[in-house]
Amino acid sequence: MSVDQLIKRLNAIADAGLIYGKNAFDLERYQDIKDVLRDLTGDLSDLTPAELSDLFLPTSHYPTPMIDVRAFVKNDDGNVLLVRDQAKGDWALPGGYGEIGFSPSENVLKELVEEAGVTGEVVRLLAVFDTNKWQPQGRQHYKLVFECRALSQDFKVNSETSEIGYFNLETLTVPLSEKRNTRSQLNLLEELSQTGKQHID
């Protein structure tokens, strides 16, 4: 494991101890572990100050990876749909955090409409990526990428995305949101969409 992965693992153990611990002395020790870990990480970690702050927030739930869903949509020319982030101006596959009350496939279709104005249908699960292996950040995410087929499109600028576009991945020059999808992930997804294979970390 990398230093960042070890930091997140130890923090998760301390969080679990704070949630399930019964003895007052044990609870104090678990909190001490979090405090010491916070002091140590500044010089050791590649995480940003904001990511570190988020990592050490108190939690009332068992610490577990977050779920992120993404839609991989191609047009008739074989180009891939990307959306441009309203705040940062970089590009990513449409998607976001899974919301309670929706299945993974329902979540991805909801995100596709909200971010890209595309009504679609899920074809299959293409890949499951673990951010610890691809793009480490404060919280560990499992990224579920679904191959989707667009049925209709009516994009409007919204609070999340400023524009959409279909891109040839071989000649892609727009800046990518690397925490949402890396270039190597996009290349792998393109390969999987052509071969019928699936990738699971």
Short mmCIF file of C-alpha atoms in Angstrom, two decimals:
data_model
loop_
_atom_site.label_atom_id
_atom_site.label_comp_id
_atom_site.label_asym_id
_atom_site.label_seq_id
_atom_site.Cartn_x
_atom_site.Cartn_y
_atom_site.Cartn_z
CA MET A 1 0.00 0.00 0.00
CA SER A 2 1.07 3.58 -0.64
CA VAL A 3 1.44 6.09 2.21
CA ASP A 4 -1.91 7.67 1.31
CA GLN A 5 -3.61 4.26 1.30
CA LEU A 6 -2.12 3.43 4.70
CA ILE A 7 -3.28 6.79 6.08
CA LYS A 8 -6.82 6.19 4.84
CA ARG A 9 -6.82 2.60 6.14
CA LEU A 10 -5.64 3.60 9.62
CA ASN A 11 -8.14 6.47 9.73
CA ALA A 12 -10.95 4.07 8.77
CA ILE A 13 -9.94 1.69 11.58
CA ALA A 14 -10.02 4.59 14.05
CA ASP A 15 -13.42 5.70 12.74
CA ALA A 16 -14.82 2.19 13.13
CA GLY A 17 -13.45 2.07 16.68
CA LEU A 18 -15.14 5.38 17.52
CA ILE A 19 -18.46 4.10 16.15
CA TYR A 20 -18.48 0.65 17.74
CA GLY A 21 -16.26 1.12 20.79
CA LYS A 22 -17.99 0.97 24.19
CA ASN A 23 -15.19 1.61 26.65
CA ALA A 24 -14.51 5.31 27.32
CA PHE A 25 -10.75 4.72 27.44
CA ASP A 26 -10.79 2.89 24.09
CA LEU A 27 -12.81 5.71 22.51
CA GLU A 28 -10.25 8.20 23.77
CA ARG A 29 -7.43 6.14 22.25
CA TYR A 30 -9.18 5.90 18.88
CA GLN A 31 -9.61 9.68 18.87
CA ASP A 32 -5.92 10.06 19.80
CA ILE A 33 -5.00 7.89 16.79
CA LYS A 34 -6.99 10.23 14.49
CA ASP A 35 -5.38 13.31 16.04
CA VAL A 36 -1.84 11.94 15.72
CA LEU A 37 -2.54 10.72 12.21
CA ARG A 38 -3.77 14.19 11.21
CA ASP A 39 -0.56 15.75 12.55
CA LEU A 40 1.62 13.22 10.73
CA THR A 41 -0.02 13.37 7.34
CA GLY A 42 0.79 16.95 6.38
CA ASP A 43 4.38 16.10 5.41
CA LEU A 44 3.78 12.52 4.27
CA SER A 45 0.71 12.70 2.07
CA ASP A 46 0.15 13.82 -1.52
CA LEU A 47 -3.44 14.70 -0.65
CA THR A 48 -4.50 18.33 -0.83
CA PRO A 49 -5.32 20.24 2.40
CA ALA A 50 -9.04 20.08 1.49
CA GLU A 51 -8.87 16.31 0.94
CA LEU A 52 -7.05 15.83 4.25
CA SER A 53 -9.61 17.97 6.07
CA ASP A 54 -12.44 15.93 4.58
CA LEU A 55 -10.71 12.67 5.41
CA PHE A 56 -10.53 13.42 9.13
CA LEU A 57 -14.09 14.68 9.57
CA PRO A 58 -16.05 12.76 12.22
CA THR A 59 -18.41 10.13 10.88
CA SER A 60 -21.41 8.39 12.39
CA HIS A 61 -21.39 5.53 9.89
CA TYR A 62 -19.06 2.62 9.32
CA PRO A 63 -16.28 3.93 7.01
CA THR A 64 -16.73 2.43 3.56
CA PRO A 65 -15.76 3.37 -0.01
CA MET A 66 -18.08 5.77 -1.82
CA ILE A 67 -19.89 4.79 -5.02
CA ASP A 68 -19.52 6.82 -8.22
CA VAL A 69 -21.36 6.00 -11.46
CA ARG A 70 -20.30 7.07 -14.97
CA ALA A 71 -21.89 6.70 -18.41
CA PHE A 72 -19.82 5.68 -21.44
CA VAL A 73 -21.85 6.79 -24.47
CA LYS A 74 -20.74 6.71 -28.12
CA ASN A 75 -22.42 8.30 -31.12
CA ASP A 76 -22.76 6.80 -34.61
CA ASP A 77 -19.25 8.04 -35.49
CA GLY A 78 -17.73 6.17 -32.53
CA ASN A 79 -16.95 9.33 -30.57
CA VAL A 80 -17.39 9.41 -26.78
CA LEU A 81 -19.67 11.77 -24.86
CA LEU A 82 -17.94 14.05 -22.33
CA VAL A 83 -19.36 16.89 -20.22
CA ARG A 84 -17.54 20.06 -19.20
CA ASP A 85 -17.52 20.96 -15.51
CA GLN A 86 -19.16 24.30 -14.83
CA ALA A 87 -16.71 25.28 -12.08
CA LYS A 88 -13.32 23.99 -13.30
CA GLY A 89 -13.79 23.80 -17.05
CA ASP A 90 -12.38 20.28 -17.37
CA TRP A 91 -14.10 17.32 -19.01
CA ALA A 92 -15.37 13.94 -17.82
CA LEU A 93 -17.79 11.14 -18.53
CA PRO A 94 -21.28 12.10 -17.30
CA GLY A 95 -21.93 10.82 -13.79
CA GLY A 96 -21.65 11.39 -10.09
CA TYR A 97 -22.22 9.87 -6.67
CA GLY A 98 -24.80 7.14 -6.34
CA GLU A 99 -27.91 8.37 -4.54
CA ILE A 100 -29.90 6.34 -2.03
CA GLY A 101 -33.19 5.04 -3.40
CA PHE A 102 -31.81 4.37 -6.88
CA SER A 103 -30.08 1.29 -8.25
CA PRO A 104 -26.66 1.79 -9.89
CA SER A 105 -28.15 1.67 -13.40
CA GLU A 106 -30.97 4.05 -12.40
CA ASN A 107 -28.38 6.41 -10.91
CA VAL A 108 -26.28 6.52 -14.07
CA LEU A 109 -29.31 7.21 -16.29
CA LYS A 110 -30.40 9.99 -13.92
CA GLU A 111 -26.92 11.58 -14.06
CA LEU A 112 -26.89 11.27 -17.84
CA VAL A 113 -30.09 13.33 -18.08
CA GLU A 114 -29.02 15.87 -15.45
CA GLU A 115 -25.51 16.53 -16.77
CA ALA A 116 -25.82 15.90 -20.51
CA GLY A 117 -29.54 16.20 -21.28
CA VAL A 118 -29.36 12.67 -22.70
CA THR A 119 -32.13 10.15 -22.18
CA GLY A 120 -30.60 6.73 -22.54
CA GLU A 121 -30.60 3.07 -21.67
CA VAL A 122 -27.96 0.91 -20.01
CA VAL A 123 -26.34 -1.67 -22.26
CA ARG A 124 -23.99 -3.28 -19.73
CA LEU A 125 -21.50 -2.69 -16.91
CA LEU A 126 -18.16 -2.00 -18.60
CA ALA A 127 -15.82 -1.54 -15.63
CA VAL A 128 -15.43 -1.11 -11.90
CA PHE A 129 -12.46 1.08 -11.00
CA ASP A 130 -10.95 1.54 -7.53
CA THR A 131 -9.66 5.10 -7.16
CA ASN A 132 -6.89 3.85 -4.88
CA LYS A 133 -5.39 2.16 -7.95
CA TRP A 134 -6.08 4.87 -10.54
CA GLN A 135 -6.46 8.33 -9.02
CA PRO A 136 -5.89 8.38 -5.23
CA GLN A 137 -7.81 11.05 -3.34
CA GLY A 138 -9.08 11.78 0.14
CA ARG A 139 -11.88 9.22 0.08
CA GLN A 140 -11.71 5.88 -1.66
CA HIS A 141 -14.33 5.47 -4.42
CA TYR A 142 -15.57 2.52 -6.42
CA LYS A 143 -16.31 3.89 -9.88
CA LEU A 144 -18.95 1.92 -11.83
CA VAL A 145 -18.84 2.71 -15.55
CA PHE A 146 -21.83 1.65 -17.64
CA GLU A 147 -21.96 1.46 -21.40
CA CYS A 148 -25.12 3.36 -22.34
CA ARG A 149 -27.03 4.03 -25.53
CA ALA A 150 -28.40 7.54 -26.16
CA LEU A 151 -32.08 7.64 -27.15
CA SER A 152 -32.59 11.40 -27.27
CA GLN A 153 -30.69 14.56 -26.40
CA ASP A 154 -31.74 18.00 -25.19
CA PHE A 155 -28.80 19.63 -23.41
CA LYS A 156 -29.22 22.80 -21.38
CA VAL A 157 -26.48 24.57 -19.43
CA ASN A 158 -26.97 23.71 -15.76
CA SER A 159 -25.33 24.09 -12.35
CA GLU A 160 -22.91 21.23 -13.02
CA THR A 161 -22.04 21.30 -16.71
CA SER A 162 -21.49 24.15 -19.16
CA GLU A 163 -21.35 22.12 -22.39
CA ILE A 164 -21.16 18.63 -23.83
CA GLY A 165 -19.32 17.13 -26.76
CA TYR A 166 -18.55 13.87 -28.53
CA PHE A 167 -14.80 13.28 -28.85
CA ASN A 168 -12.48 10.95 -30.69
CA LEU A 169 -10.30 9.58 -27.89
CA GLU A 170 -7.29 9.16 -30.19
CA THR A 171 -7.16 12.90 -30.88
CA LEU A 172 -8.50 14.14 -27.54
CA THR A 173 -6.90 17.44 -26.47
CA VAL A 174 -9.39 18.88 -23.94
CA PRO A 175 -8.29 18.92 -20.27
CA LEU A 176 -9.65 15.95 -18.35
CA SER A 177 -10.96 15.88 -14.80
CA GLU A 178 -8.42 13.30 -13.69
CA LYS A 179 -10.25 12.56 -10.43
CA ARG A 180 -13.31 11.57 -12.43
CA ASN A 181 -11.61 9.68 -15.25
CA THR A 182 -8.02 9.32 -16.38
CA ARG A 183 -6.92 9.10 -20.00
CA SER A 184 -5.82 5.49 -19.44
CA GLN A 185 -9.26 4.64 -18.07
CA LEU A 186 -10.94 6.18 -21.12
CA ASN A 187 -8.63 4.21 -23.43
CA LEU A 188 -9.42 1.00 -21.56
CA LEU A 189 -13.16 1.70 -21.71
CA GLU A 190 -12.91 2.23 -25.46
CA GLU A 191 -11.15 -1.12 -25.81
CA LEU A 192 -13.73 -2.87 -23.63
CA SER A 193 -16.60 -1.37 -25.65
CA GLN A 194 -15.10 -2.84 -28.82
CA THR A 195 -14.15 -6.28 -27.48
CA GLY A 196 -17.18 -7.01 -25.31
CA LYS A 197 -14.91 -7.60 -22.31
CA GLN A 198 -15.27 -6.20 -18.80
CA HIS A 199 -12.75 -4.80 -16.29
CA ILE A 200 -13.10 -5.07 -12.52
CA ASP A 201 -10.30 -3.92 -10.17
#
